[in-house]
XYZ file of C-alpha atoms in Angstrom:
277
model
C -35.673 8.719 -5.028
C -32.351 6.384 -5.856
C -28.973 6.588 -5.075
C -26.357 7.678 -7.073
C -23.781 5.046 -7.921
C -20.250 6.238 -8.004
C -17.556 4.376 -9.689
C -13.622 4.818 -8.240
C -13.567 7.812 -11.796
C -16.514 9.484 -10.464
C -15.930 9.451 -6.656
C -12.446 10.586 -7.306
C -14.054 13.656 -9.426
C -16.673 14.053 -7.378
C -14.063 14.385 -4.051
C -10.927 16.197 -5.626
C -8.841 13.564 -5.112
C -5.220 12.919 -6.729
C -3.209 9.927 -6.258
C -5.704 7.332 -8.242
C -4.551 5.084 -10.444
C -7.177 4.357 -13.247
C -11.071 2.501 -12.136
C -8.416 0.333 -9.462
C -7.189 1.917 -7.162
C -7.132 5.191 -4.577
C -5.197 6.987 -1.541
C -6.788 10.346 1.069
C -6.028 11.280 3.624
C -7.962 14.108 4.918
C -8.331 15.745 8.365
C -11.525 16.796 10.931
C -12.686 19.429 7.968
C -12.913 16.976 4.666
C -13.401 13.740 6.308
C -17.068 12.940 4.125
C -14.647 11.739 1.364
C -14.299 8.370 3.746
C -17.290 7.246 3.787
C -19.479 9.963 1.070
C -22.971 11.168 1.410
C -25.547 9.358 2.917
C -27.826 8.693 -1.028
C -24.783 7.650 -2.231
C -23.377 4.188 -3.484
C -20.567 2.772 -4.602
C -18.833 0.557 -6.701
C -16.248 -0.263 -4.920
C -14.197 -1.238 -1.206
C -13.421 1.623 1.104
C -10.915 0.907 3.433
C -10.043 3.282 6.660
C -7.696 3.692 9.410
C -7.760 6.930 11.651
C -4.443 7.807 12.902
C -4.928 10.696 15.300
C -8.899 11.576 17.261
C -11.735 10.240 16.749
C -15.099 10.045 15.045
C -18.791 8.099 15.152
C -20.293 6.660 12.280
C -23.417 4.804 11.665
C -23.466 1.822 9.705
C -26.183 0.203 7.792
C -28.487 2.684 9.173
C -27.482 0.437 12.854
C -30.866 1.725 15.132
C -28.651 0.957 18.464
C -26.451 3.535 17.411
C -23.009 4.982 15.962
C -20.449 3.910 16.212
C -17.136 5.440 18.234
C -13.158 4.704 16.336
C -10.203 6.192 18.218
C -6.502 5.909 17.405
C -5.861 2.044 15.316
C -9.625 1.924 14.537
C -9.364 0.248 11.375
C -13.248 -0.083 9.215
C -13.870 -1.974 5.747
C -16.903 -0.932 3.499
C -17.873 -3.480 0.935
C -19.586 -2.524 -1.717
C -22.680 -3.520 -0.233
C -22.343 -1.055 2.941
C -23.757 2.301 4.036
C -21.445 4.601 6.144
C -22.544 7.449 7.644
C -20.119 10.142 9.061
C -21.998 11.219 12.434
C -19.074 13.623 14.307
C -15.409 13.907 13.647
C -12.692 15.412 16.831
C -11.711 18.911 15.861
C -7.941 16.578 15.464
C -8.961 13.641 13.417
C -6.643 12.160 10.876
C -7.382 9.173 8.471
C -6.119 7.828 5.710
C -8.254 5.206 3.030
C -7.423 3.243 0.362
C -10.561 2.787 -2.244
C -10.073 -0.334 -4.321
C -12.255 -1.964 -6.583
C -11.552 -5.309 -5.325
C -13.601 -7.122 -2.464
C -11.825 -7.160 0.873
C -15.300 -8.554 2.702
C -18.922 -9.217 2.882
C -20.010 -6.760 4.978
C -18.874 -3.945 7.226
C -15.766 -5.102 9.232
C -14.141 -2.361 12.075
C -11.677 -2.918 14.373
C -9.303 -1.933 16.343
C -5.445 -2.987 15.881
C -2.300 -4.065 17.049
C 0.467 -1.265 17.155
C 1.937 -3.963 14.967
C -0.981 -4.057 12.627
C -1.477 -1.016 12.587
C 2.186 0.821 11.701
C 1.172 -2.837 9.079
C -1.978 -1.831 7.746
C -0.814 1.731 7.583
C 2.937 0.814 5.638
C 0.760 -0.412 3.026
C -1.514 2.327 2.803
C 1.684 4.555 2.230
C 3.027 1.508 -0.684
C -0.742 2.458 -1.970
C 0.041 5.855 -2.171
C 3.044 5.712 -3.661
C 3.088 3.266 -6.311
C 0.010 5.527 -7.397
C 1.853 8.829 -7.734
C 4.708 7.822 -10.348
C 5.941 5.334 -12.788
C 6.348 2.503 -12.971
C 5.948 -0.401 -16.162
C 4.778 -2.603 -13.240
C 2.359 -0.570 -11.299
C -0.919 -2.776 -11.158
C 1.024 -5.796 -10.548
C 2.781 -3.878 -7.256
C -0.801 -2.462 -6.421
C -2.174 -5.901 -6.674
C 1.097 -7.656 -5.146
C 0.379 -4.485 -1.351
C -3.586 -5.364 -1.312
C -2.395 -9.060 -1.437
C -0.658 -8.878 1.399
C -3.156 -6.689 2.771
C -5.797 -9.379 2.466
C -3.674 -11.659 4.207
C -3.230 -9.915 7.500
C -6.982 -8.815 7.604
C -8.026 -12.022 7.539
C -5.564 -12.605 10.947
C -7.432 -10.263 12.292
C -10.240 -12.132 14.235
C -7.703 -13.726 15.724
C -5.553 -11.240 16.853
C -6.106 -12.472 20.654
C -5.317 -16.282 19.421
C -2.076 -18.557 18.929
C -1.797 -19.051 15.261
C 0.791 -20.098 13.464
C 1.748 -18.215 9.839
C 1.085 -20.477 7.424
C 2.952 -19.862 4.192
C 3.470 -23.215 2.534
C 1.481 -21.647 -0.313
C 3.578 -20.216 -2.351
C 1.857 -17.175 -3.932
C 1.055 -16.203 -0.378
C 4.774 -15.911 0.680
C 5.997 -14.493 -2.767
C 3.407 -11.914 -1.501
C 4.955 -11.527 1.380
C 8.431 -11.315 0.000
C 7.221 -9.006 -1.819
C 5.787 -6.900 0.771
C 8.898 -7.113 2.302
C 11.391 -5.900 -0.246
C 8.716 -3.029 -1.262
C 8.877 -1.837 2.680
C 12.865 -2.206 2.382
C 14.682 -2.568 -0.470
C 16.923 0.954 -0.819
C 18.582 -0.531 2.614
C 18.466 -4.037 1.907
C 19.215 -6.190 -0.955
C 20.955 -9.071 -0.298
C 18.688 -12.503 0.072
C 18.982 -13.661 3.138
C 17.504 -11.020 4.573
C 14.593 -11.551 3.446
C 14.734 -15.052 3.803
C 14.619 -14.882 7.558
C 11.658 -12.137 7.821
C 9.450 -15.372 6.327
C 11.555 -18.153 8.100
C 12.920 -19.947 5.262
C 16.023 -21.182 3.453
C 17.677 -18.764 1.276
C 17.665 -21.418 -1.351
C 14.046 -22.254 -1.223
C 13.303 -18.647 -1.193
C 15.396 -17.867 -4.427
C 13.565 -20.357 -6.350
C 10.696 -19.866 -5.132
C 10.838 -16.435 -6.261
C 12.062 -17.601 -9.692
C 9.283 -19.674 -9.919
C 6.226 -17.437 -9.440
C 7.580 -14.835 -11.598
C 10.529 -15.958 -13.746
C 12.460 -12.955 -12.083
C 15.520 -13.885 -9.672
C 15.368 -11.697 -6.364
C 18.609 -9.600 -7.146
C 16.000 -8.671 -10.573
C 13.787 -7.479 -8.180
C 15.288 -5.414 -6.045
C 17.200 -3.993 -8.611
C 14.539 -2.636 -10.825
C 13.065 -2.029 -7.722
C 16.458 0.483 -7.639
C 16.663 1.770 -10.274
C 12.698 2.640 -10.982
C 13.781 4.678 -7.491
C 16.580 6.457 -8.486
C 15.444 7.496 -11.917
C 11.826 9.381 -9.177
C 14.505 10.627 -7.535
C 16.954 12.367 -10.499
C 13.033 13.552 -12.065
C 11.196 14.844 -9.348
C 13.627 15.757 -6.216
C 15.823 18.223 -6.413
C 19.013 15.670 -4.267
C 21.814 15.366 -5.527
C 24.103 12.277 -6.371
C 26.234 11.429 -2.926
C 22.634 12.445 -1.729
C 20.760 9.497 -3.926
C 23.365 7.469 -3.288
C 23.261 7.443 0.647
C 19.766 7.272 0.546
C 19.313 4.058 -2.058
C 23.132 2.301 0.390
C 25.271 2.695 -2.318
C 28.575 2.250 -0.886
C 29.586 5.796 -2.864
C 28.711 7.676 -5.967
C 30.823 6.136 -8.347
C 28.552 3.081 -7.520
C 25.865 4.333 -7.953
C 26.758 5.708 -11.324
C 28.026 2.614 -12.208
C 24.772 0.402 -11.195
C 22.719 3.177 -13.453
C 25.030 3.626 -16.328
C 24.901 -0.234 -16.375
C 21.202 0.228 -17.027
C 20.550 3.334 -19.185
C 22.875 3.655 -20.945
C 23.743 7.251 -19.835
C 25.110 8.610 -16.090
C 22.131 9.810 -13.821
C 23.499 13.277 -14.665
C 23.200 12.645 -18.064
C 19.478 11.626 -16.728
C 18.460 14.308 -14.864
C 19.477 16.983 -17.805
C 17.778 15.056 -20.175
């Protein structure tokens, strides 16, 4: 019997995944009751990579029919499955919780399994959540934002085999610096919009970072940050019942008036008018 081969959209429809962007990327969470979505069935193959992170509990998986037995994954376990890998979920604990991203990109030539440090666990979980949030909301540059997150994830994954080594972080390549800048910006723009904050994160000068970001993207750091803030205000106005004061506080404006002026300069209307249109 030939195995069924799924692209991402077909797989998402089969397992009722909601947070999906076309046939490119998807995010899902699961507990013990619906954990099968991470692996699919043994007779199924996929045309995309699957990356999943164990948040709580444990599970046993069998990779590519390994006769030596199943592999136990506990909290902090991270698995990368390429489109060529076959994995079977043998069992899960009652308190099992995990998150997964599915993406039509190359992450590994074969199945890879890691036990993450607390720092790497938090970084990868943050990226999973960024991908989820970008997929869920309207963004003009959605595909570029998602790809940036996956580029940062690839940089983190490249470091995992050397976790116990003293590895100097090579930030010389301009593209890599820009991707890491975007990662920190998406993570902190609600509270931090000063160039100095991001330059310190990257251990470079403000002048160098400012020049590099403009060279790579054609936009300034301030334009990147204000664009994200504006889109976040639009999302909060249309998808929440937060007051203007609460939105101003969440996005680190000095007061409601400062938020209104910022928004009106970019939209030509007040936040309240935008919410009620």
